[in-house]
JSON list of C-alpha atoms in Angstrom, two decimals:
[
{"chain": "A", "resi": 2, "resn": "UNK", "atom": "CA", "xyz": [106.06, 80.96, 135.14]},
{"chain": "A", "resi": 3, "resn": "UNK", "atom": "CA", "xyz": [106.96, 78.54, 137.93]},
{"chain": "A", "resi": 4, "resn": "UNK", "atom": "CA", "xyz": [109.34, 75.71, 137.14]},
{"chain": "A", "resi": 5, "resn": "UNK", "atom": "CA", "xyz": [107.47, 72.40, 137.17]},
{"chain": "A", "resi": 6, "resn": "UNK", "atom": "CA", "xyz": [110.47, 70.06, 137.20]},
{"chain": "A", "resi": 7, "resn": "UNK", "atom": "CA", "xyz": [113.51, 69.33, 139.35]},
{"chain": "A", "resi": 8, "resn": "UNK", "atom": "CA", "xyz": [116.05, 68.50, 136.64]},
{"chain": "A", "resi": 9, "resn": "UNK", "atom": "CA", "xyz": [116.42, 69.41, 132.97]},
{"chain": "A", "resi": 10, "resn": "UNK", "atom": "CA", "xyz": [118.36, 66.97, 130.79]},
{"chain": "A", "resi": 11, "resn": "UNK", "atom": "CA", "xyz": [119.31, 68.15, 127.30]},
{"chain": "A", "resi": 12, "resn": "UNK", "atom": "CA", "xyz": [119.68, 64.95, 125.29]},
{"chain": "A", "resi": 13, "resn": "UNK", "atom": "CA", "xyz": [121.09, 64.92, 121.77]},
{"chain": "A", "resi": 14, "resn": "UNK", "atom": "CA", "xyz": [120.44, 62.06, 119.32]},
{"chain": "A", "resi": 15, "resn": "UNK", "atom": "CA", "xyz": [123.13, 61.75, 116.64]},
{"chain": "A", "resi": 16, "resn": "UNK", "atom": "CA", "xyz": [123.96, 59.18, 114.00]},
{"chain": "A", "resi": 17, "resn": "UNK", "atom": "CA", "xyz": [123.57, 58.53, 110.29]},
{"chain": "A", "resi": 18, "resn": "UNK", "atom": "CA", "xyz": [120.32, 58.86, 108.35]},
{"chain": "A", "resi": 19, "resn": "UNK", "atom": "CA", "xyz": [117.67, 56.15, 108.65]},
{"chain": "A", "resi": 20, "resn": "UNK", "atom": "CA", "xyz": [118.98, 54.57, 111.85]},
{"chain": "A", "resi": 21, "resn": "UNK", "atom": "CA", "xyz": [115.78, 55.38, 113.77]},
{"chain": "A", "resi": 22, "resn": "UNK", "atom": "CA", "xyz": [116.67, 58.46, 115.83]},
{"chain": "A", "resi": 23, "resn": "UNK", "atom": "CA", "xyz": [113.31, 60.08, 115.13]},
{"chain": "A", "resi": 24, "resn": "UNK", "atom": "CA", "xyz": [111.49, 56.82, 115.83]},
{"chain": "A", "resi": 25, "resn": "UNK", "atom": "CA", "xyz": [113.21, 56.45, 119.21]},
{"chain": "A", "resi": 26, "resn": "UNK", "atom": "CA", "xyz": [112.28, 60.02, 120.09]},
{"chain": "A", "resi": 27, "resn": "UNK", "atom": "CA", "xyz": [108.64, 59.66, 119.03]},
{"chain": "A", "resi": 28, "resn": "UNK", "atom": "CA", "xyz": [108.22, 56.28, 120.70]},
{"chain": "A", "resi": 29, "resn": "UNK", "atom": "CA", "xyz": [109.47, 57.67, 123.99]},
{"chain": "A", "resi": 30, "resn": "UNK", "atom": "CA", "xyz": [107.75, 61.08, 123.84]},
{"chain": "A", "resi": 31, "resn": "UNK", "atom": "CA", "xyz": [104.51, 60.19, 122.05]},
{"chain": "A", "resi": 32, "resn": "UNK", "atom": "CA", "xyz": [104.25, 56.37, 122.22]},
{"chain": "A", "resi": 33, "resn": "UNK", "atom": "CA", "xyz": [104.04, 56.51, 118.44]},
{"chain": "A", "resi": 34, "resn": "UNK", "atom": "CA", "xyz": [105.80, 54.59, 115.66]},
{"chain": "A", "resi": 35, "resn": "UNK", "atom": "CA", "xyz": [105.52, 54.96, 111.90]},
{"chain": "A", "resi": 36, "resn": "UNK", "atom": "CA", "xyz": [107.43, 52.97, 109.30]},
{"chain": "A", "resi": 37, "resn": "UNK", "atom": "CA", "xyz": [107.32, 55.86, 106.83]},
{"chain": "A", "resi": 38, "resn": "UNK", "atom": "CA", "xyz": [109.03, 58.45, 109.03]},
{"chain": "A", "resi": 39, "resn": "UNK", "atom": "CA", "xyz": [110.30, 61.41, 107.00]},
{"chain": "A", "resi": 40, "resn": "UNK", "atom": "CA", "xyz": [114.00, 62.24, 107.32]},
{"chain": "A", "resi": 41, "resn": "UNK", "atom": "CA", "xyz": [114.68, 65.02, 109.80]},
{"chain": "A", "resi": 42, "resn": "UNK", "atom": "CA", "xyz": [115.66, 68.35, 108.24]},
{"chain": "A", "resi": 43, "resn": "UNK", "atom": "CA", "xyz": [118.05, 70.21, 110.52]},
{"chain": "A", "resi": 44, "resn": "UNK", "atom": "CA", "xyz": [116.98, 69.58, 114.12]},
{"chain": "A", "resi": 45, "resn": "UNK", "atom": "CA", "xyz": [113.68, 68.56, 115.74]},
{"chain": "A", "resi": 46, "resn": "UNK", "atom": "CA", "xyz": [112.77, 68.91, 119.42]},
{"chain": "A", "resi": 47, "resn": "UNK", "atom": "CA", "xyz": [110.43, 67.04, 121.73]},
{"chain": "A", "resi": 48, "resn": "UNK", "atom": "CA", "xyz": [110.08, 67.28, 125.49]},
{"chain": "A", "resi": 49, "resn": "UNK", "atom": "CA", "xyz": [108.87, 64.69, 127.97]},
{"chain": "A", "resi": 50, "resn": "UNK", "atom": "CA", "xyz": [108.78, 64.81, 131.77]},
{"chain": "A", "resi": 51, "resn": "UNK", "atom": "CA", "xyz": [109.20, 61.61, 133.77]},
{"chain": "A", "resi": 52, "resn": "UNK", "atom": "CA", "xyz": [109.12, 60.91, 137.49]},
{"chain": "A", "resi": 53, "resn": "UNK", "atom": "CA", "xyz": [112.09, 59.11, 139.03]},
{"chain": "A", "resi": 54, "resn": "UNK", "atom": "CA", "xyz": [113.15, 58.92, 142.68]},
{"chain": "A", "resi": 55, "resn": "UNK", "atom": "CA", "xyz": [110.23, 61.25, 143.48]},
{"chain": "A", "resi": 56, "resn": "UNK", "atom": "CA", "xyz": [111.83, 63.89, 141.26]},
{"chain": "A", "resi": 57, "resn": "UNK", "atom": "CA", "xyz": [110.55, 65.37, 138.01]},
{"chain": "A", "resi": 58, "resn": "UNK", "atom": "CA", "xyz": [113.01, 65.05, 135.12]},
{"chain": "A", "resi": 59, "resn": "UNK", "atom": "CA", "xyz": [112.26, 67.12, 132.04]},
{"chain": "A", "resi": 60, "resn": "UNK", "atom": "CA", "xyz": [114.05, 65.49, 129.13]},
{"chain": "A", "resi": 61, "resn": "UNK", "atom": "CA", "xyz": [114.67, 67.60, 126.03]},
{"chain": "A", "resi": 62, "resn": "UNK", "atom": "CA", "xyz": [115.15, 65.36, 123.00]},
{"chain": "A", "resi": 63, "resn": "UNK", "atom": "CA", "xyz": [117.08, 67.05, 120.21]},
{"chain": "A", "resi": 64, "resn": "UNK", "atom": "CA", "xyz": [116.76, 64.87, 117.11]},
{"chain": "A", "resi": 65, "resn": "UNK", "atom": "CA", "xyz": [119.44, 65.78, 114.58]},
{"chain": "A", "resi": 66, "resn": "UNK", "atom": "CA", "xyz": [119.60, 65.08, 110.86]},
{"chain": "A", "resi": 67, "resn": "UNK", "atom": "CA", "xyz": [122.18, 62.47, 109.91]},
{"chain": "A", "resi": 68, "resn": "UNK", "atom": "CA", "xyz": [122.59, 63.69, 106.35]},
{"chain": "A", "resi": 69, "resn": "UNK", "atom": "CA", "xyz": [126.02, 65.02, 105.40]},
{"chain": "A", "resi": 70, "resn": "UNK", "atom": "CA", "xyz": [124.83, 68.56, 104.62]},
{"chain": "A", "resi": 71, "resn": "UNK", "atom": "CA", "xyz": [123.42, 69.00, 108.15]},
{"chain": "A", "resi": 72, "resn": "UNK", "atom": "CA", "xyz": [126.51, 67.90, 110.09]},
{"chain": "A", "resi": 73, "resn": "UNK", "atom": "CA", "xyz": [127.74, 71.46, 110.63]},
{"chain": "A", "resi": 74, "resn": "UNK", "atom": "CA", "xyz": [124.31, 72.39, 112.03]},
{"chain": "A", "resi": 75, "resn": "UNK", "atom": "CA", "xyz": [124.45, 69.41, 114.39]},
{"chain": "A", "resi": 76, "resn": "UNK", "atom": "CA", "xyz": [127.79, 70.49, 115.84]},
{"chain": "A", "resi": 77, "resn": "UNK", "atom": "CA", "xyz": [126.30, 73.65, 117.36]},
{"chain": "A", "resi": 78, "resn": "UNK", "atom": "CA", "xyz": [123.88, 71.57, 119.44]},
{"chain": "A", "resi": 79, "resn": "UNK", "atom": "CA", "xyz": [126.61, 69.63, 121.26]},
{"chain": "A", "resi": 80, "resn": "UNK", "atom": "CA", "xyz": [127.33, 72.63, 123.46]},
{"chain": "A", "resi": 81, "resn": "UNK", "atom": "CA", "xyz": [125.29, 72.52, 126.65]},
{"chain": "A", "resi": 82, "resn": "UNK", "atom": "CA", "xyz": [124.17, 68.94, 126.14]},
{"chain": "A", "resi": 83, "resn": "UNK", "atom": "CA", "xyz": [123.97, 66.74, 129.23]},
{"chain": "A", "resi": 84, "resn": "UNK", "atom": "CA", "xyz": [123.61, 63.46, 127.36]},
{"chain": "A", "resi": 85, "resn": "UNK", "atom": "CA", "xyz": [124.40, 62.26, 123.84]},
{"chain": "A", "resi": 86, "resn": "UNK", "atom": "CA", "xyz": [122.91, 59.14, 122.24]},
{"chain": "A", "resi": 87, "resn": "UNK", "atom": "CA", "xyz": [124.94, 57.83, 119.31]},
{"chain": "A", "resi": 88, "resn": "UNK", "atom": "CA", "xyz": [122.57, 55.68, 117.28]},
{"chain": "A", "resi": 89, "resn": "UNK", "atom": "CA", "xyz": [123.37, 53.10, 114.61]},
{"chain": "A", "resi": 90, "resn": "UNK", "atom": "CA", "xyz": [121.15, 50.49, 112.96]},
{"chain": "A", "resi": 91, "resn": "UNK", "atom": "CA", "xyz": [122.00, 46.85, 113.62]},
{"chain": "A", "resi": 92, "resn": "UNK", "atom": "CA", "xyz": [121.09, 46.02, 110.01]},
{"chain": "A", "resi": 93, "resn": "UNK", "atom": "CA", "xyz": [123.07, 48.86, 108.40]},
{"chain": "A", "resi": 94, "resn": "UNK", "atom": "CA", "xyz": [126.85, 48.39, 108.25]},
{"chain": "A", "resi": 95, "resn": "UNK", "atom": "CA", "xyz": [127.52, 51.91, 106.90]},
{"chain": "A", "resi": 96, "resn": "UNK", "atom": "CA", "xyz": [125.81, 53.47, 109.92]},
{"chain": "A", "resi": 97, "resn": "UNK", "atom": "CA", "xyz": [128.16, 51.43, 112.11]},
{"chain": "A", "resi": 98, "resn": "UNK", "atom": "CA", "xyz": [131.24, 52.56, 110.15]},
{"chain": "A", "resi": 99, "resn": "UNK", "atom": "CA", "xyz": [130.05, 56.17, 110.55]},
{"chain": "A", "resi": 100, "resn": "UNK", "atom": "CA", "xyz": [130.34, 55.84, 114.34]},
{"chain": "A", "resi": 101, "resn": "UNK", "atom": "CA", "xyz": [134.03, 56.79, 114.08]},
{"chain": "A", "resi": 102, "resn": "UNK", "atom": "CA", "xyz": [132.98, 60.17, 112.68]},
{"chain": "A", "resi": 103, "resn": "UNK", "atom": "CA", "xyz": [130.39, 60.72, 115.41]},
{"chain": "A", "resi": 104, "resn": "UNK", "atom": "CA", "xyz": [132.80, 59.81, 118.21]},
{"chain": "A", "resi": 105, "resn": "UNK", "atom": "CA", "xyz": [135.33, 62.28, 116.81]},
{"chain": "A", "resi": 106, "resn": "UNK", "atom": "CA", "xyz": [132.65, 64.97, 116.77]},
{"chain": "A", "resi": 107, "resn": "UNK", "atom": "CA", "xyz": [131.91, 64.35, 120.44]},
{"chain": "A", "resi": 108, "resn": "UNK", "atom": "CA", "xyz": [135.60, 64.60, 121.27]},
{"chain": "A", "resi": 109, "resn": "UNK", "atom": "CA", "xyz": [135.69, 68.01, 119.57]},
{"chain": "A", "resi": 110, "resn": "UNK", "atom": "CA", "xyz": [132.53, 69.55, 120.97]},
{"chain": "A", "resi": 111, "resn": "UNK", "atom": "CA", "xyz": [131.54, 67.83, 124.22]},
{"chain": "A", "resi": 112, "resn": "UNK", "atom": "CA", "xyz": [133.06, 67.26, 127.63]},
{"chain": "A", "resi": 113, "resn": "UNK", "atom": "CA", "xyz": [131.81, 65.63, 130.82]},
{"chain": "A", "resi": 114, "resn": "UNK", "atom": "CA", "xyz": [128.58, 64.29, 129.33]},
{"chain": "A", "resi": 115, "resn": "UNK", "atom": "CA", "xyz": [126.59, 61.10, 129.65]},
{"chain": "A", "resi": 116, "resn": "UNK", "atom": "CA", "xyz": [127.30, 59.04, 126.54]},
{"chain": "A", "resi": 117, "resn": "UNK", "atom": "CA", "xyz": [125.25, 56.11, 125.24]},
{"chain": "A", "resi": 118, "resn": "UNK", "atom": "CA", "xyz": [125.83, 53.91, 122.23]},
{"chain": "A", "resi": 119, "resn": "UNK", "atom": "CA", "xyz": [122.51, 52.67, 120.84]},
{"chain": "A", "resi": 120, "resn": "UNK", "atom": "CA", "xyz": [122.09, 49.73, 118.47]},
{"chain": "A", "resi": 121, "resn": "UNK", "atom": "CA", "xyz": [118.59, 50.26, 117.09]},
{"chain": "A", "resi": 122, "resn": "UNK", "atom": "CA", "xyz": [116.29, 47.97, 115.06]},
{"chain": "A", "resi": 123, "resn": "UNK", "atom": "CA", "xyz": [116.95, 44.93, 117.25]},
{"chain": "A", "resi": 124, "resn": "UNK", "atom": "CA", "xyz": [113.63, 43.48, 116.09]},
{"chain": "A", "resi": 125, "resn": "UNK", "atom": "CA", "xyz": [115.03, 42.76, 112.62]},
{"chain": "A", "resi": 126, "resn": "UNK", "atom": "CA", "xyz": [116.54, 39.38, 111.78]},
{"chain": "A", "resi": 127, "resn": "UNK", "atom": "CA", "xyz": [119.01, 40.60, 109.16]},
{"chain": "A", "resi": 128, "resn": "UNK", "atom": "CA", "xyz": [121.62, 42.02, 111.53]},
{"chain": "A", "resi": 129, "resn": "UNK", "atom": "CA", "xyz": [124.79, 43.05, 109.72]},
{"chain": "A", "resi": 130, "resn": "UNK", "atom": "CA", "xyz": [126.98, 43.98, 112.69]},
{"chain": "A", "resi": 131, "resn": "UNK", "atom": "CA", "xyz": [128.49, 41.21, 114.78]},
{"chain": "A", "resi": 132, "resn": "UNK", "atom": "CA", "xyz": [128.87, 41.11, 118.55]},
{"chain": "A", "resi": 133, "resn": "UNK", "atom": "CA", "xyz": [132.64, 41.10, 118.04]},
{"chain": "A", "resi": 134, "resn": "UNK", "atom": "CA", "xyz": [132.52, 44.35, 116.03]},
{"chain": "A", "resi": 135, "resn": "UNK", "atom": "CA", "xyz": [130.37, 46.02, 118.68]},
{"chain": "A", "resi": 136, "resn": "UNK", "atom": "CA", "xyz": [132.72, 44.92, 121.47]},
{"chain": "A", "resi": 137, "resn": "UNK", "atom": "CA", "xyz": [135.68, 46.29, 119.55]},
{"chain": "A", "resi": 138, "resn": "UNK", "atom": "CA", "xyz": [134.19, 49.78, 119.26]},
{"chain": "A", "resi": 139, "resn": "UNK", "atom": "CA", "xyz": [133.03, 49.70, 122.89]},
{"chain": "A", "resi": 140, "resn": "UNK", "atom": "CA", "xyz": [136.60, 48.92, 123.96]},
{"chain": "A", "resi": 141, "resn": "UNK", "atom": "CA", "xyz": [138.15, 51.46, 121.57]},
{"chain": "A", "resi": 142, "resn": "UNK", "atom": "CA", "xyz": [136.05, 54.36, 122.88]},
{"chain": "A", "resi": 143, "resn": "UNK", "atom": "CA", "xyz": [135.67, 53.04, 126.44]},
{"chain": "A", "resi": 144, "resn": "UNK", "atom": "CA", "xyz": [131.87, 52.99, 126.24]},
{"chain": "A", "resi": 145, "resn": "UNK", "atom": "CA", "xyz": [130.24, 52.12, 129.55]},
{"chain": "A", "resi": 146, "resn": "UNK", "atom": "CA", "xyz": [126.64, 52.31, 128.34]},
{"chain": "A", "resi": 147, "resn": "UNK", "atom": "CA", "xyz": [125.55, 50.28, 125.31]},
{"chain": "A", "resi": 148, "resn": "UNK", "atom": "CA", "xyz": [121.95, 49.21, 124.75]},
{"chain": "A", "resi": 149, "resn": "UNK", "atom": "CA", "xyz": [120.06, 47.59, 121.88]},
{"chain": "A", "resi": 150, "resn": "UNK", "atom": "CA", "xyz": [116.63, 49.02, 121.19]},
{"chain": "A", "resi": 151, "resn": "UNK", "atom": "CA", "xyz": [113.65, 48.58, 118.92]},
{"chain": "A", "resi": 152, "resn": "UNK", "atom": "CA", "xyz": [111.59, 51.71, 118.41]},
{"chain": "A", "resi": 153, "resn": "UNK", "atom": "CA", "xyz": [109.07, 49.63, 116.47]},
{"chain": "A", "resi": 154, "resn": "UNK", "atom": "CA", "xyz": [108.46, 47.17, 119.33]},
{"chain": "A", "resi": 155, "resn": "UNK", "atom": "CA", "xyz": [109.15, 49.75, 122.06]},
{"chain": "A", "resi": 156, "resn": "UNK", "atom": "CA", "xyz": [111.95, 47.54, 123.35]},
{"chain": "A", "resi": 157, "resn": "UNK", "atom": "CA", "xyz": [114.32, 49.13, 125.89]},
{"chain": "A", "resi": 158, "resn": "UNK", "atom": "CA", "xyz": [113.14, 52.65, 125.02]},
{"chain": "A", "resi": 159, "resn": "UNK", "atom": "CA", "xyz": [111.68, 53.58, 128.42]},
{"chain": "A", "resi": 160, "resn": "UNK", "atom": "CA", "xyz": [114.44, 51.62, 130.15]},
{"chain": "A", "resi": 161, "resn": "UNK", "atom": "CA", "xyz": [117.01, 53.73, 128.28]},
{"chain": "A", "resi": 162, "resn": "UNK", "atom": "CA", "xyz": [115.63, 57.05, 129.49]},
{"chain": "A", "resi": 163, "resn": "UNK", "atom": "CA", "xyz": [115.09, 55.82, 133.05]},
{"chain": "A", "resi": 164, "resn": "UNK", "atom": "CA", "xyz": [118.76, 54.84, 133.03]},
{"chain": "A", "resi": 165, "resn": "UNK", "atom": "CA", "xyz": [119.68, 58.31, 131.77]},
{"chain": "A", "resi": 166, "resn": "UNK", "atom": "CA", "xyz": [117.67, 59.92, 134.57]},
{"chain": "A", "resi": 167, "resn": "UNK", "atom": "CA", "xyz": [119.34, 57.64, 137.10]},
{"chain": "A", "resi": 168, "resn": "UNK", "atom": "CA", "xyz": [122.87, 58.41, 135.85]},
{"chain": "A", "resi": 169, "resn": "UNK", "atom": "CA", "xyz": [122.14, 62.14, 135.68]},
{"chain": "A", "resi": 170, "resn": "UNK", "atom": "CA", "xyz": [120.63, 62.15, 139.17]},
{"chain": "A", "resi": 171, "resn": "UNK", "atom": "CA", "xyz": [123.65, 60.32, 140.59]},
{"chain": "A", "resi": 172, "resn": "UNK", "atom": "CA", "xyz": [126.00, 62.69, 138.78]},
{"chain": "A", "resi": 173, "resn": "UNK", "atom": "CA", "xyz": [124.26, 65.75, 140.20]},
{"chain": "A", "resi": 174, "resn": "UNK", "atom": "CA", "xyz": [124.33, 64.35, 143.74]},
{"chain": "A", "resi": 175, "resn": "UNK", "atom": "CA", "xyz": [128.06, 63.61, 143.44]},
{"chain": "A", "resi": 176, "resn": "UNK", "atom": "CA", "xyz": [128.70, 67.11, 142.09]},
{"chain": "A", "resi": 177, "resn": "UNK", "atom": "CA", "xyz": [126.85, 68.63, 145.04]},
{"chain": "A", "resi": 178, "resn": "UNK", "atom": "CA", "xyz": [128.72, 66.38, 147.46]},
{"chain": "A", "resi": 179, "resn": "UNK", "atom": "CA", "xyz": [132.10, 67.29, 145.98]},
{"chain": "A", "resi": 180, "resn": "UNK", "atom": "CA", "xyz": [131.36, 71.00, 146.11]},
{"chain": "A", "resi": 181, "resn": "UNK", "atom": "CA", "xyz": [130.44, 70.76, 149.78]},
{"chain": "A", "resi": 182, "resn": "UNK", "atom": "CA", "xyz": [133.48, 68.67, 150.61]},
{"chain": "A", "resi": 183, "resn": "UNK", "atom": "CA", "xyz": [136.06, 70.69, 148.70]},
{"chain": "A", "resi": 184, "resn": "UNK", "atom": "CA", "xyz": [135.29, 74.27, 149.63]},
{"chain": "A", "resi": 185, "resn": "UNK", "atom": "CA", "xyz": [138.22, 76.56, 148.89]},
{"chain": "A", "resi": 186, "resn": "UNK", "atom": "CA", "xyz": [138.44, 79.21, 151.58]},
{"chain": "A", "resi": 187, "resn": "UNK", "atom": "CA", "xyz": [140.11, 82.46, 150.46]},
{"chain": "A", "resi": 188, "resn": "UNK", "atom": "CA", "xyz": [143.27, 83.34, 152.32]},
{"chain": "A", "resi": 189, "resn": "UNK", "atom": "CA", "xyz": [141.80, 86.61, 153.61]},
{"chain": "A", "resi": 190, "resn": "UNK", "atom": "CA", "xyz": [139.05, 84.69, 155.41]},
{"chain": "A", "resi": 191, "resn": "UNK", "atom": "CA", "xyz": [141.54, 82.24, 156.93]},
{"chain": "A", "resi": 192, "resn": "UNK", "atom": "CA", "xyz": [143.61, 85.12, 158.23]},
{"chain": "A", "resi": 193, "resn": "UNK", "atom": "CA", "xyz": [140.58, 86.75, 159.86]},
{"chain": "A", "resi": 194, "resn": "UNK", "atom": "CA", "xyz": [140.00, 83.60, 161.87]},
{"chain": "A", "resi": 195, "resn": "UNK", "atom": "CA", "xyz": [143.45, 83.60, 163.50]},
{"chain": "A", "resi": 196, "resn": "UNK", "atom": "CA", "xyz": [143.25, 84.62, 167.14]},
{"chain": "A", "resi": 197, "resn": "UNK", "atom": "CA", "xyz": [146.02, 87.05, 168.01]},
{"chain": "A", "resi": 198, "resn": "UNK", "atom": "CA", "xyz": [147.43, 86.62, 171.48]},
{"chain": "A", "resi": 199, "resn": "UNK", "atom": "CA", "xyz": [148.62, 89.60, 173.33]},
{"chain": "A", "resi": 200, "resn": "UNK", "atom": "CA", "xyz": [152.23, 89.68, 174.54]}
]
């Protein structure tokens, strides 16, 4: 079967239970939102292809269960991920405290990935996490990409994944550029290019 996309981005959604990981995934992939979403058991997968910069980006969304008993299952999905979204709920202080666990997991299992911190449920008035607390964790873990979303109101959902495509596209171009610029020529080849002058 012919490949119908230019780039494949494996994106992992992690975070505590009931922060809206599944809702973010379904809003983006299916334009669907339900208040009574059932907790994910293990891992769920959805795929959506978007066009950006005249390129087709196939985004794999791996929605992981936030429940304690599934954390060991989640760890196996870090490997090979291109992007990780750490999600907490702006109205749920425990999900914010759990971020320390999730950041430690990323340190153990992932390297050289795109990393986003997502504050979901921005449509709610009863926010429990202050701007100061968010800034502190951004500074502690040197987060460059933080965005507040509302899966219910579809706020910043599409913008989030367009930004991911943009960052991934730029990263791939830089990788290609660096490979071309830093070619290591084996010594045997260098030697074969030396012109020997006769005495």
